[in-house]
XYZ file of C-alpha atoms in Angstrom:
288
model
C 6.016 32.208 81.105
C 4.551 35.254 82.889
C 6.778 38.313 82.584
C 7.168 41.513 84.566
C 8.351 44.372 82.340
C 9.315 46.662 85.206
C 9.299 46.829 88.971
C 7.358 49.287 91.085
C 8.227 51.247 94.190
C 6.661 48.384 96.146
C 8.998 45.770 94.675
C 10.400 43.134 96.982
C 14.202 43.162 96.782
C 16.787 40.504 97.624
C 20.213 39.603 96.255
C 23.415 37.649 96.573
C 26.479 38.978 98.382
C 30.018 37.761 97.676
C 33.512 38.702 96.506
C 33.799 38.435 93.568
C 30.197 37.956 92.483
C 30.221 38.151 88.687
C 30.392 34.369 88.332
C 27.248 33.759 90.414
C 24.304 32.129 88.671
C 21.919 33.058 91.473
C 20.633 36.269 89.816
C 19.776 34.258 86.703
C 18.125 31.553 88.802
C 15.998 33.883 90.922
C 15.285 36.115 87.940
C 13.774 33.117 86.144
C 11.429 32.465 89.055
C 10.492 36.147 89.404
C 9.434 36.212 85.759
C 7.762 32.813 85.900
C 5.556 33.769 88.833
C 4.969 37.389 87.745
C 6.381 38.812 90.971
C 7.029 42.519 91.440
C 10.550 42.051 92.697
C 14.273 42.043 91.972
C 17.262 39.918 92.891
C 20.582 41.691 92.451
C 24.314 40.834 92.674
C 26.124 42.587 95.533
C 29.904 42.674 95.201
C 31.129 43.221 98.770
C 34.732 42.909 99.916
C 35.227 40.890 103.115
C 36.324 43.954 105.123
C 32.997 45.660 104.295
C 30.780 42.596 104.638
C 29.570 43.166 108.191
C 28.646 46.753 107.362
C 26.823 45.667 104.203
C 24.901 42.904 105.960
C 23.863 45.278 108.748
C 22.585 47.731 106.119
C 20.092 45.297 104.549
C 17.071 46.355 106.678
C 17.797 50.082 106.202
C 17.948 49.595 102.424
C 14.614 47.792 102.346
C 16.006 44.385 101.393
C 13.993 41.296 102.315
C 17.327 39.514 102.718
C 20.061 37.973 100.618
C 22.102 34.931 99.820
C 25.738 34.868 100.914
C 28.484 33.099 99.012
C 32.245 32.674 99.404
C 34.168 34.130 101.112
C 31.490 35.766 103.259
C 29.531 32.840 104.737
C 31.486 32.742 107.999
C 31.334 36.540 108.347
C 27.562 36.374 107.929
C 27.468 33.654 110.596
C 29.099 36.049 113.055
C 27.040 39.083 112.023
C 23.371 38.041 111.985
C 21.158 38.537 115.022
C 19.650 35.063 115.048
C 20.833 31.690 113.726
C 18.684 28.715 112.900
C 19.866 25.334 114.165
C 21.145 24.164 110.783
C 23.327 27.242 110.292
C 24.686 26.874 113.823
C 25.795 23.307 113.155
C 27.258 24.157 109.755
C 29.160 27.156 111.084
C 28.176 29.260 108.082
C 25.231 31.260 106.739
C 24.188 31.255 103.087
C 20.696 32.748 103.460
C 19.706 35.874 105.386
C 16.101 36.927 105.962
C 15.188 40.320 107.391
C 12.548 39.607 110.014
C 9.418 41.636 110.640
C 11.228 43.236 113.582
C 14.202 44.174 111.384
C 16.440 41.494 112.863
C 18.769 39.538 110.611
C 17.925 35.834 110.616
C 20.665 33.515 109.335
C 20.119 30.083 107.838
C 21.989 27.574 105.729
C 20.177 25.769 102.918
C 23.169 24.008 101.323
C 22.384 20.708 103.052
C 18.713 21.013 102.134
C 19.689 21.524 98.489
C 22.024 18.534 98.585
C 19.417 16.145 100.002
C 16.577 17.438 97.816
C 18.716 17.010 94.709
C 19.554 13.407 95.603
C 15.903 12.619 96.261
C 14.842 14.208 92.978
C 17.547 12.508 90.883
C 17.465 9.130 92.641
C 14.072 8.645 94.374
C 14.998 5.176 95.636
C 17.995 6.490 97.577
C 17.689 6.923 101.333
C 20.335 8.070 103.785
C 19.717 4.923 105.822
C 20.750 2.720 102.874
C 24.340 2.403 104.100
C 27.672 4.156 104.557
C 28.356 7.385 102.681
C 31.805 8.378 101.432
C 32.456 12.128 101.224
C 35.515 13.396 99.352
C 36.815 16.747 100.600
C 36.878 18.630 103.899
C 35.878 22.208 103.072
C 32.672 24.128 103.644
C 30.726 22.097 101.085
C 31.855 18.854 102.725
C 30.679 20.100 106.105
C 27.236 20.919 104.697
C 27.003 17.489 103.071
C 28.133 15.607 106.187
C 25.704 17.477 108.457
C 22.857 16.876 106.006
C 23.640 13.157 105.766
C 23.801 12.729 109.549
C 20.542 14.639 109.953
C 18.928 12.426 107.308
C 19.949 9.261 109.143
C 23.144 8.041 107.476
C 24.574 5.266 109.680
C 28.188 6.106 108.806
C 30.068 8.839 106.945
C 33.619 8.151 105.758
C 35.454 11.432 105.250
C 38.343 11.288 102.776
C 40.672 14.224 102.114
C 44.168 14.614 100.721
C 45.196 16.411 103.919
C 44.157 14.280 106.881
C 44.621 17.148 109.362
C 41.954 19.208 107.623
C 39.502 16.305 107.740
C 40.218 15.827 111.445
C 39.660 19.539 112.008
C 36.245 19.239 110.368
C 35.345 16.283 112.602
C 36.457 18.286 115.657
C 34.234 21.181 114.568
C 31.301 18.798 114.232
C 32.021 17.355 117.658
C 31.782 20.852 119.116
C 28.161 20.999 117.968
C 27.374 17.408 118.941
C 27.634 15.815 115.507
C 30.861 13.816 115.406
C 29.263 10.411 115.986
C 29.292 8.250 112.877
C 32.039 10.180 111.055
C 35.317 8.386 110.328
C 38.404 9.984 108.757
C 40.069 7.857 106.083
C 43.612 8.505 104.818
C 43.914 9.492 101.165
C 46.102 6.458 100.439
C 43.223 4.257 101.640
C 40.558 6.030 99.580
C 39.772 2.956 97.485
C 39.066 0.785 100.517
C 36.726 3.475 101.871
C 34.387 2.690 98.967
C 33.859 -0.923 100.029
C 30.201 -1.449 100.941
C 29.285 2.209 100.443
C 25.757 3.221 99.415
C 26.686 6.774 98.396
C 29.778 8.561 97.087
C 29.904 12.368 97.055
C 32.653 14.552 95.611
C 32.667 17.977 97.277
C 36.023 19.105 95.840
C 36.674 21.121 92.678
C 38.377 18.121 91.041
C 36.589 17.411 87.781
C 35.471 21.017 87.325
C 36.221 22.613 83.959
C 39.903 23.535 83.969
C 40.695 21.189 86.864
C 42.106 17.653 86.754
C 39.706 14.748 87.225
C 39.219 13.306 90.694
C 41.844 10.619 91.281
C 39.583 7.939 92.699
C 39.357 4.446 91.148
C 35.839 3.044 91.581
C 36.715 -0.674 91.511
C 35.688 -1.246 95.138
C 32.436 0.737 94.915
C 29.259 -1.384 94.774
C 27.462 -0.918 91.468
C 24.301 -0.108 93.452
C 25.871 2.931 95.148
C 24.669 6.390 94.104
C 27.462 8.673 92.879
C 26.995 12.427 93.271
C 29.337 15.219 92.183
C 28.464 18.714 93.407
C 30.443 20.175 90.474
C 28.066 21.279 87.686
C 30.475 22.733 85.103
C 30.702 20.432 83.235
C 27.300 18.939 83.951
C 28.776 15.440 83.666
C 32.195 15.284 85.281
C 34.693 12.477 84.620
C 33.606 10.902 87.927
C 29.955 10.815 86.880
C 30.816 9.549 83.403
C 32.867 6.673 84.844
C 30.176 5.827 87.391
C 27.422 5.860 84.757
C 29.495 3.646 82.443
C 29.902 0.978 85.127
C 26.162 1.063 85.943
C 26.001 3.188 89.092
C 23.028 5.513 89.527
C 24.290 9.126 89.423
C 23.197 12.623 90.446
C 24.753 15.799 89.045
C 25.532 19.006 90.894
C 23.258 21.611 89.300
C 20.245 20.394 91.286
C 21.935 21.215 94.593
C 22.312 24.847 93.460
C 18.692 25.023 92.321
C 17.120 23.367 95.355
C 19.155 25.310 97.922
C 17.622 28.496 96.499
C 14.019 27.476 97.186
C 13.718 28.377 100.917
C 15.188 31.857 100.446
C 12.964 32.657 97.478
C 9.878 31.616 99.435
C 10.910 33.714 102.458
C 11.639 36.849 100.398
C 9.005 36.694 97.691
C 6.208 34.604 99.236
C 6.054 31.851 96.600
C 7.253 28.235 96.844
C 9.229 27.863 93.583
C 9.589 24.670 91.587
C 12.775 23.177 90.168
C 12.238 22.106 86.565
C 14.287 20.935 83.596
C 13.579 24.294 81.908
C 15.042 26.132 84.897
C 18.130 23.921 84.889
C 18.763 24.562 81.183
C 18.266 28.316 81.611
C 20.704 28.575 84.515
C 23.351 26.464 82.769
C 23.144 28.633 79.642
C 24.124 31.721 81.621
């Protein structure tokens, strides 16, 4: 791997902004690519409290930053602060990638859906969104990104399942406001098993199954064995949901790839290189 021992006064600088930020694996991820491609640049963690977020985002051009990633709980603040939004960010209602334009304007995008789809295509090349209904568990920001990405990719139906029906209905209403509610059906939690009938894809967007959290309470009896099962959780790399799905013969896709692929567009915009997602990168990021 090519290495850069130090950065110069001409270094390209980007980072990740959140509160807290110490848990973020993005500096490790982007640092790997910077070393791999021998780029004179840096990617730094930026711990910014929500009440200072707008000020910090506005300061990026003055500080010479090429841009930054934005993570919880600042994605919605970034959405309201940037000067320009791309269409994907507008529909998702959140910004996770900011690029400082040549004119100094802040350009907001959202690459979470891109990362989700690219990970599925990399892990399961035979999968297509048009294959059949998708079942999405959860109704938070990650669920919104997944639902928008699936609709954009051509999914004929998305069944949204959440413990609190009102929150799922609120998400559907938000999607309707940006013209995307068609094809999304809310399913009650008590009917979650029946939602799996005939599905071609199952996605868990909740924290259930994450290290320290209980496993997702979702029997897979009604799920076709041909359906792809994806869990966006990546600690552990194989959640109880993925282990059960693999044991019954379902094709599976883990969550680490979504993190890696969503980082590609920002890295290219800031540092001028189209990075590649590899097994070596995945291992390096997971070791951090």
